[in-house]
Amino acid sequence: MASSRNPEIRKDTVFNRWVIFSPARAKRPSDFKSKSPANPNNNASKCPFCAGNEHECAPEIFRIPRDFTSDWKIRVIENLYPALSRDERQQQQLQNPKPNAHNQCTLSGFGFHDVVIETPTHTVQLFDLSATEIGEVLLAYKERIKQLECHESIKYVQVFKNYGASAGASLSHSHSQIIALPIIPPSVSIRLDSMKEYFDRTGKCSLCEIQPEELLIKQSTHFISVVPFAASFPFEIWIIPNDHLSHFHELDDEKTVDFGGLLKLMLLKLSRQLNDPPFNFMIHTSPLHAGVSQLPYSHWFLQIVPQLTTSAGFEMATGCNINPVFPEDAAKVLREVNVLM
Ligand code: AMP
Ligand code: ZN
Ligand code: ZN
């Protein structure tokens, strides 16, 4: 396996970046474990996200079920310390931003920063929920994105989850976040330009064209989970819908249970194989008001990144990551690890 491979530099044609695979720097792929497992269930006593402590949270946007007579299963709330201001008056300053005297550009910090509380119970993590329950969390993301879409000045919505302190989580109660931005972030533009370049060259969508073979971890009815060919991080996983669809929030409701089941399986496999590592997941979708010409090459997917390595000077300077585990080896390990669902 790893020891017989030479270093290789692979191009990620979705994010348009180069990744260096250098197995000499690593132990065997199967020996990878997190040194700082997420261990997220402490501090339950003062947790604002627990059922019964709703008054300690910023205002609720909606809950599931909507019916206030039964207990809630999921709450979408405002972030108490938002990165952006939801004050509508700030929107006016978004029109025609002009560079200042020093040619620097500033926009008002309008946008939305929400928290999705995935369960009322402190000790339950996302991967402890059933496929149907995870599907309901995905439906909550979808519903909130559709609300945010109504704001003309919102251009892009990022859904993400931080799990474990070294993945950026400040609270251990299972939650994810949604940030709605009045700009299209650079990595989104780079991704779309890169997928367009592939489409212009081949006439095909780069994600519809994936032939997973050795990179496949698991196939469900409507999705595949793979380690990407040029994974930037060891044991990185992408869950990709089989159907070509540009926007996550257009996913059919009935496919969310299938997606929930595959997401659960992938999170359990990472947890089992890598000693409950901290991780992030991100939904990569298209800008809300994407033009018709962008739709043929933009294809949403979910990226899971277990936090096993640290980015340092070389990665910061070059934007090239060094990944000690070849994707084919990571996929084999993840395919073979058995978990109880
Ligand atoms: P993370 O930092 O990824 O764990 O996400 C937790 C988020 O919850 C942070 O962005 C906090 O600003 C936010 N937060 C913390 N306490 C509260 C609260 N009482 N109500 C609403 N949001 C909160
Ligand atoms: Zn809690
Ligand atoms: Zn596609």
Tab-separated table of C-alpha atoms and ligand atoms in Angstrom:
chain	number	residue	atom	x	y	z
A	1	MET	CA	0.000	0.000	0.000
A	2	ALA	CA	1.427	3.379	0.996
A	3	SER	CA	5.082	2.386	1.259
A	4	SER	CA	5.183	1.165	-2.361
A	5	ARG	CA	3.909	4.451	-3.767
A	6	ASN	CA	5.944	7.391	-4.991
A	7	PRO	CA	4.867	10.956	-4.237
A	8	GLU	CA	2.360	12.273	-6.730
A	9	ILE	CA	0.868	15.697	-7.432
A	10	ARG	CA	-2.811	15.551	-8.414
A	11	LYS	CA	-5.079	18.271	-9.751
A	12	ASP	CA	-8.457	18.762	-8.111
A	13	THR	CA	-10.577	19.860	-11.075
A	14	VAL	CA	-13.505	20.911	-8.868
A	15	PHE	CA	-11.672	23.316	-6.539
A	16	ASN	CA	-8.881	24.001	-9.043
A	17	ARG	CA	-5.973	23.221	-6.749
A	18	TRP	CA	-3.006	20.905	-6.651
A	19	VAL	CA	-2.506	18.380	-3.868
A	20	ILE	CA	0.763	16.621	-3.016
A	21	PHE	CA	0.418	12.980	-1.979
A	22	SER	CA	3.399	11.992	0.067
A	23	PRO	CA	2.921	8.615	1.766
A	24	ALA	CA	6.505	8.631	3.039
A	25	ARG	CA	5.388	11.178	5.609
A	26	ALA	CA	2.762	8.879	7.042
A	27	LYS	CA	2.111	5.722	8.943
A	28	ARG	CA	-0.043	3.069	7.274
A	29	PRO	CA	-3.477	4.430	6.252
A	30	SER	CA	-5.186	1.976	8.570
A	31	ASP	CA	-3.140	3.304	11.517
A	32	PHE	CA	-4.501	6.831	11.257
A	33	LYS	CA	-6.321	7.847	14.443
A	34	SER	CA	-7.280	11.178	15.890
A	35	LYS	CA	-5.020	12.175	18.803
A	36	SER	CA	-7.675	14.568	20.080
A	37	PRO	CA	-11.025	12.786	19.797
A	38	ALA	CA	-13.987	15.118	19.793
A	39	ASN	CA	-15.379	13.877	23.132
A	40	PRO	CA	-18.172	16.382	22.824
A	41	ASN	CA	-20.602	15.614	25.619
A	42	ASN	CA	-19.254	17.647	28.510
A	43	ASN	CA	-20.754	20.821	30.052
A	44	ALA	CA	-24.348	19.635	29.718
A	45	SER	CA	-25.406	21.548	32.808
A	46	LYS	CA	-25.206	25.044	31.309
A	47	CYS	CA	-26.007	24.278	27.685
A	48	PRO	CA	-28.300	26.837	25.993
A	49	PHE	CA	-29.208	24.371	23.221
A	50	CYS	CA	-30.728	21.765	25.566
A	51	ALA	CA	-34.527	21.407	25.735
A	52	GLY	CA	-35.775	23.559	28.614
A	53	ASN	CA	-33.108	26.255	28.097
A	54	GLU	CA	-34.716	27.877	25.048
A	55	HIS	CA	-34.890	31.227	26.892
A	56	GLU	CA	-31.074	31.344	26.937
A	57	CYS	CA	-30.917	31.329	23.155
A	58	ALA	CA	-31.222	34.062	20.568
A	59	PRO	CA	-34.701	34.167	18.921
A	60	GLU	CA	-36.127	31.101	17.204
A	61	ILE	CA	-36.768	31.245	13.447
A	62	PHE	CA	-38.715	27.995	13.269
A	63	ARG	CA	-38.931	24.603	14.912
A	64	ILE	CA	-39.773	21.096	13.792
A	65	PRO	CA	-42.458	20.072	14.305
A	66	ARG	CA	-44.021	23.501	13.844
A	67	ASP	CA	-46.724	22.626	16.325
A	68	PHE	CA	-45.892	24.225	19.705
A	69	THR	CA	-48.055	21.708	21.592
A	70	SER	CA	-45.543	18.880	21.108
A	71	ASP	CA	-41.845	18.786	21.996
A	72	TRP	CA	-39.457	20.127	19.365
A	73	LYS	CA	-37.022	17.864	17.509
A	74	ILE	CA	-35.041	20.533	15.637
A	75	ARG	CA	-34.788	24.295	16.168
A	76	VAL	CA	-33.431	26.866	13.733
A	77	ILE	CA	-32.439	29.931	15.746
A	78	GLU	CA	-30.567	33.190	15.287
A	79	ASN	CA	-26.918	33.087	16.293
A	80	LEU	CA	-26.369	35.025	19.525
A	81	TYR	CA	-22.982	36.219	18.243
A	82	PRO	CA	-23.649	36.582	14.522
A	83	ALA	CA	-20.858	37.175	12.036
A	84	LEU	CA	-23.214	39.421	10.020
A	85	SER	CA	-26.080	41.789	10.822
A	86	ARG	CA	-29.650	40.886	9.810
A	87	ASP	CA	-30.688	44.547	10.134
A	88	GLU	CA	-32.527	45.229	6.852
A	89	ARG	CA	-31.417	48.903	6.895
A	90	GLN	CA	-27.877	47.704	6.187
A	91	GLN	CA	-29.041	46.301	2.861
A	92	GLN	CA	-29.217	49.728	1.232
A	93	GLN	CA	-25.476	50.162	1.585
A	94	LEU	CA	-24.956	47.054	-0.553
A	95	GLN	CA	-25.990	48.828	-3.720
A	96	ASN	CA	-23.108	49.995	-5.915
A	97	PRO	CA	-20.221	49.720	-3.437
A	98	LYS	CA	-17.513	52.196	-4.400
A	99	PRO	CA	-13.803	51.907	-3.555
A	100	ASN	CA	-12.634	54.447	-0.971
A	101	ALA	CA	-9.820	56.990	-1.463
A	102	HIS	CA	-7.263	54.202	-0.932
A	103	ASN	CA	-8.988	51.972	-3.488
A	104	GLN	CA	-10.222	49.598	-0.793
A	105	CYS	CA	-13.712	48.188	-1.089
A	106	THR	CA	-16.134	47.849	1.834
A	107	LEU	CA	-19.707	46.575	2.010
A	108	SER	CA	-22.073	46.805	4.935
A	109	GLY	CA	-21.984	43.581	6.950
A	110	PHE	CA	-25.550	42.545	6.051
A	111	GLY	CA	-26.358	38.863	6.153
A	112	PHE	CA	-27.791	36.085	8.282
A	113	HIS	CA	-26.070	33.752	10.698
A	114	ASP	CA	-28.274	30.979	12.067
A	115	VAL	CA	-27.774	27.910	14.206
A	116	VAL	CA	-29.563	24.600	13.613
A	117	ILE	CA	-29.995	22.638	16.853
A	118	GLU	CA	-30.204	19.091	15.550
A	119	THR	CA	-31.660	17.400	18.626
A	120	PRO	CA	-33.101	18.464	21.992
A	121	THR	CA	-30.864	15.959	23.840
A	122	HIS	CA	-27.350	16.969	24.865
A	123	THR	CA	-25.767	13.529	24.654
A	124	VAL	CA	-27.101	12.670	21.186
A	125	GLN	CA	-24.847	13.406	18.215
A	126	LEU	CA	-25.932	13.779	14.588
A	127	PHE	CA	-24.712	10.252	13.742
A	128	ASP	CA	-26.803	8.827	16.617
A	129	LEU	CA	-29.998	9.993	14.873
A	130	SER	CA	-31.841	7.707	12.435
A	131	ALA	CA	-31.622	8.241	8.664
A	132	THR	CA	-35.116	9.754	8.788
A	133	GLU	CA	-34.160	12.133	11.598
A	134	ILE	CA	-30.982	13.235	9.802
A	135	GLY	CA	-33.218	13.685	6.738
A	136	GLU	CA	-35.330	16.073	8.826
A	137	VAL	CA	-32.227	18.122	9.683
A	138	LEU	CA	-31.474	18.316	5.946
A	139	LEU	CA	-35.065	19.420	5.329
A	140	ALA	CA	-34.605	22.170	7.929
A	141	TYR	CA	-31.508	23.424	6.038
A	142	LYS	CA	-33.535	23.329	2.841
A	143	GLU	CA	-36.460	25.217	4.315
A	144	ARG	CA	-34.220	27.918	5.796
A	145	ILE	CA	-32.327	28.391	2.510
A	146	LYS	CA	-35.673	28.878	0.733
A	147	GLN	CA	-36.550	31.632	3.227
A	148	LEU	CA	-33.151	33.294	2.761
A	149	GLU	CA	-33.555	33.134	-1.013
A	150	CYS	CA	-36.340	35.721	-0.719
A	151	HIS	CA	-33.796	38.385	0.263
A	152	GLU	CA	-32.716	39.950	-2.998
A	153	SER	CA	-29.262	40.907	-1.704
A	154	ILE	CA	-28.344	37.428	-0.424
A	155	LYS	CA	-26.095	35.814	-3.019
A	156	TYR	CA	-24.812	32.637	-1.403
A	157	VAL	CA	-25.814	30.415	1.528
A	158	GLN	CA	-23.228	28.278	3.307
A	159	VAL	CA	-24.366	25.343	5.455
A	160	PHE	CA	-21.657	23.832	7.635
A	161	LYS	CA	-21.049	21.811	10.761
A	162	ASN	CA	-18.132	21.983	13.200
A	163	TYR	CA	-17.808	18.932	15.443
A	164	GLY	CA	-15.195	18.848	18.201
A	165	ALA	CA	-13.116	21.720	19.569
A	166	SER	CA	-10.254	21.425	17.098
A	167	ALA	CA	-12.763	21.556	14.225
A	168	GLY	CA	-13.945	24.914	15.586
A	169	ALA	CA	-16.942	23.864	17.688
A	170	SER	CA	-17.468	26.036	20.761
A	171	LEU	CA	-20.536	24.152	22.022
A	172	SER	CA	-20.774	20.392	22.309
A	173	HIS	CA	-24.568	20.091	21.842
A	174	SER	CA	-25.152	18.777	18.312
A	175	HIS	CA	-25.685	21.701	15.943
A	176	SER	CA	-24.788	23.108	12.572
A	177	GLN	CA	-24.751	26.627	11.152
A	178	ILE	CA	-26.066	28.534	8.155
A	179	ILE	CA	-24.485	31.793	6.970
A	180	ALA	CA	-26.170	33.794	4.207
A	181	LEU	CA	-23.823	36.206	2.440
A	182	PRO	CA	-24.337	39.311	0.282
A	183	ILE	CA	-21.310	38.247	-1.804
A	184	ILE	CA	-20.222	35.126	-3.686
A	185	PRO	CA	-17.155	33.894	-1.763
A	186	PRO	CA	-13.939	33.443	-3.776
A	187	SER	CA	-13.744	29.681	-3.292
A	188	VAL	CA	-17.264	29.356	-4.753
A	189	SER	CA	-16.331	31.436	-7.812
A	190	ILE	CA	-13.137	29.415	-8.255
A	191	ARG	CA	-15.106	26.150	-7.990
A	192	LEU	CA	-17.670	27.260	-10.556
A	193	ASP	CA	-15.007	28.592	-12.949
A	194	SER	CA	-13.119	25.327	-12.627
A	195	MET	CA	-16.227	23.204	-13.297
A	196	LYS	CA	-17.022	25.465	-16.269
A	197	GLU	CA	-13.533	24.956	-17.651
A	198	TYR	CA	-14.043	21.151	-17.451
A	199	PHE	CA	-17.474	21.500	-19.096
A	200	ASP	CA	-16.133	23.688	-21.914
A	201	ARG	CA	-13.343	21.174	-22.564
A	202	THR	CA	-15.415	17.959	-22.367
A	203	GLY	CA	-19.061	18.984	-22.764
A	204	LYS	CA	-19.788	17.224	-19.446
A	205	CYS	CA	-20.332	17.992	-15.766
A	206	SER	CA	-17.238	16.940	-13.814
A	207	LEU	CA	-19.279	15.402	-10.962
A	208	CYS	CA	-21.744	13.539	-13.227
A	209	GLU	CA	-18.663	12.105	-14.939
A	210	ILE	CA	-16.977	10.727	-11.817
A	211	GLN	CA	-16.101	7.051	-12.272
A	212	PRO	CA	-15.524	6.175	-8.629
A	213	GLU	CA	-14.132	2.621	-9.004
A	214	GLU	CA	-11.318	2.385	-6.424
A	215	LEU	CA	-12.450	5.659	-4.812
A	216	LEU	CA	-15.968	4.475	-4.014
A	217	ILE	CA	-16.866	3.974	-0.363
A	218	LYS	CA	-20.585	3.263	-0.669
A	219	GLN	CA	-23.417	3.721	-3.127
A	220	SER	CA	-26.997	4.398	-2.015
A	221	THR	CA	-30.103	4.680	-4.196
A	222	HIS	CA	-29.574	8.341	-5.099
A	223	PHE	CA	-26.011	9.177	-3.946
A	224	ILE	CA	-22.431	7.983	-3.974
A	225	SER	CA	-19.834	8.561	-1.285
A	226	VAL	CA	-16.244	8.711	-2.469
A	227	VAL	CA	-12.813	9.851	-1.431
A	228	PRO	CA	-12.088	12.481	-4.103
A	229	PHE	CA	-9.253	11.746	-6.563
A	230	ALA	CA	-7.262	14.768	-5.323
A	231	ALA	CA	-8.473	14.878	-1.704
A	232	SER	CA	-6.841	17.780	0.122
A	233	PHE	CA	-7.113	16.027	3.501
A	234	PRO	CA	-6.617	12.422	4.661
A	235	PHE	CA	-9.929	10.527	4.697
A	236	GLU	CA	-11.855	13.442	3.172
A	237	ILE	CA	-15.229	12.250	1.835
A	238	TRP	CA	-17.627	13.693	-0.742
A	239	ILE	CA	-21.288	12.650	-0.909
A	240	ILE	CA	-22.512	13.376	-4.434
A	241	PRO	CA	-26.104	13.114	-5.710
A	242	ASN	CA	-26.485	10.921	-8.810
A	243	ASP	CA	-28.888	13.410	-10.360
A	244	HIS	CA	-27.369	16.544	-11.813
A	245	LEU	CA	-28.685	19.343	-9.596
A	246	SER	CA	-27.038	22.733	-9.043
A	247	HIS	CA	-28.706	23.670	-5.759
A	248	PHE	CA	-28.890	21.617	-2.574
A	249	HIS	CA	-32.208	23.234	-1.645
A	250	GLU	CA	-33.845	21.772	-4.757
A	251	LEU	CA	-33.251	18.212	-3.523
A	252	ASP	CA	-36.505	16.171	-3.508
A	253	ASP	CA	-37.846	15.690	0.010
A	254	GLU	CA	-38.021	11.917	-0.379
A	255	LYS	CA	-34.297	11.720	-1.217
A	256	THR	CA	-33.293	13.344	2.076
A	257	VAL	CA	-33.797	10.068	4.004
A	258	ASP	CA	-31.470	8.260	1.585
A	259	PHE	CA	-28.956	11.107	1.951
A	260	GLY	CA	-29.388	11.041	5.750
A	261	GLY	CA	-28.613	7.307	5.817
A	262	LEU	CA	-25.444	7.695	3.751
A	263	LEU	CA	-24.273	10.690	5.805
A	264	LYS	CA	-24.840	8.702	9.007
A	265	LEU	CA	-22.885	5.746	7.608
A	266	MET	CA	-19.945	7.952	6.586
A	267	LEU	CA	-19.816	9.731	9.968
A	268	LEU	CA	-19.965	6.400	11.816
A	269	LYS	CA	-17.200	4.949	9.644
A	270	LEU	CA	-14.958	7.966	10.315
A	271	SER	CA	-15.723	7.759	14.020
A	272	ARG	CA	-15.003	4.031	14.198
A	273	GLN	CA	-11.872	4.041	12.060
A	274	LEU	CA	-10.299	7.297	13.248
A	275	ASN	CA	-11.185	7.365	16.969
A	276	ASP	CA	-14.090	9.836	16.910
A	277	PRO	CA	-12.151	12.604	15.154
A	278	PRO	CA	-13.208	16.241	15.121
A	279	PHE	CA	-14.654	16.995	11.675
A	280	ASN	CA	-16.277	19.656	9.547
A	281	PHE	CA	-18.855	19.177	6.847
A	282	MET	CA	-19.815	21.724	4.253
A	283	ILE	CA	-22.562	21.757	1.631
A	284	HIS	CA	-21.142	23.118	-1.623
A	285	THR	CA	-24.015	24.497	-3.660
A	286	SER	CA	-24.479	27.190	-6.318
A	287	PRO	CA	-25.122	30.914	-5.883
A	288	LEU	CA	-28.819	31.583	-5.279
A	289	HIS	CA	-29.370	33.548	-8.446
A	290	ALA	CA	-27.128	31.452	-10.669
A	291	GLY	CA	-27.635	32.107	-14.372
A	292	VAL	CA	-29.167	29.434	-16.615
A	293	SER	CA	-25.824	29.081	-18.400
A	294	GLN	CA	-24.155	28.022	-15.093
A	295	LEU	CA	-26.574	25.200	-14.357
A	296	PRO	CA	-25.174	22.537	-16.746
A	297	TYR	CA	-21.795	22.402	-14.997
A	298	SER	CA	-22.619	23.217	-11.348
A	299	HIS	CA	-23.514	20.194	-9.223
A	300	TRP	CA	-23.976	20.388	-5.458
A	301	PHE	CA	-22.264	17.983	-3.043
A	302	LEU	CA	-21.355	17.586	0.620
A	303	GLN	CA	-17.719	17.488	1.759
A	304	ILE	CA	-16.666	15.896	5.069
A	305	VAL	CA	-13.191	16.674	6.418
A	306	PRO	CA	-11.934	14.858	9.536
A	307	GLN	CA	-9.358	17.012	11.335
A	308	LEU	CA	-6.256	14.817	11.483
A	309	THR	CA	-3.482	17.099	10.226
A	310	THR	CA	-2.498	20.722	10.745
A	311	SER	CA	-2.063	23.243	7.970
A	312	ALA	CA	1.240	25.058	8.377
A	313	GLY	CA	3.520	27.462	6.520
A	314	PHE	CA	3.783	25.537	3.251
A	315	GLU	CA	0.014	25.073	2.895
A	316	MET	CA	-0.664	28.735	3.792
A	317	ALA	CA	1.954	29.997	1.381
A	318	THR	CA	1.086	27.835	-1.612
A	319	GLY	CA	-2.553	26.785	-1.207
A	320	CYS	CA	-1.277	23.236	-1.924
A	321	ASN	CA	-1.991	20.684	0.759
A	322	ILE	CA	0.244	17.731	1.496
A	323	ASN	CA	-1.902	14.657	2.042
A	324	PRO	CA	-0.100	11.620	3.480
A	325	VAL	CA	-2.878	9.161	2.520
A	326	PHE	CA	-3.599	8.236	-1.087
A	327	PRO	CA	-7.350	8.464	-1.811
A	328	GLU	CA	-7.500	4.856	-3.054
A	329	ASP	CA	-6.035	3.668	0.265
A	330	ALA	CA	-8.390	5.839	2.333
A	331	ALA	CA	-11.394	4.600	0.316
A	332	LYS	CA	-10.380	0.959	0.843
A	333	VAL	CA	-10.030	1.449	4.602
A	334	LEU	CA	-13.411	3.235	4.807
A	335	ARG	CA	-15.113	0.650	2.576
A	336	GLU	CA	-13.906	-2.162	4.800
A	337	VAL	CA	-14.634	-0.719	8.245
A	338	ASN	CA	-17.904	-2.165	9.519
A	339	VAL	CA	-20.316	-0.189	11.645
A	340	LEU	CA	-23.662	-0.925	13.219
A	341	MET	CA	-26.348	1.384	11.835
B	1	AMP	P1	-19.728	26.398	16.967
B	1	AMP	O1	-18.842	27.540	17.363
B	1	AMP	O2	-19.431	25.809	15.661
B	1	AMP	O3	-19.814	25.384	18.071
B	1	AMP	O4	-21.203	26.999	16.811
B	1	AMP	C1	-21.941	27.428	17.910
B	1	AMP	C2	-22.531	28.743	17.554
B	1	AMP	O5	-23.579	29.021	18.480
B	1	AMP	C3	-21.533	29.887	17.644
B	1	AMP	O6	-21.482	30.526	16.378
B	1	AMP	C4	-22.107	30.790	18.724
B	1	AMP	O7	-22.001	32.152	18.381
B	1	AMP	C5	-23.564	30.388	18.798
B	1	AMP	N1	-24.163	30.529	20.120
B	1	AMP	C6	-23.573	30.368	21.326
B	1	AMP	N2	-24.478	30.519	22.329
B	1	AMP	C7	-25.671	30.780	21.736
B	1	AMP	C8	-26.999	31.024	22.218
B	1	AMP	N3	-27.249	31.039	23.525
B	1	AMP	N4	-27.985	31.263	21.310
B	1	AMP	C9	-27.711	31.260	19.996
B	1	AMP	N5	-26.483	31.015	19.480
B	1	AMP	C10	-25.476	30.795	20.323
B	2	ZN	ZN	-27.188	20.712	25.427
B	3	ZN	ZN	-23.540	16.997	-12.741
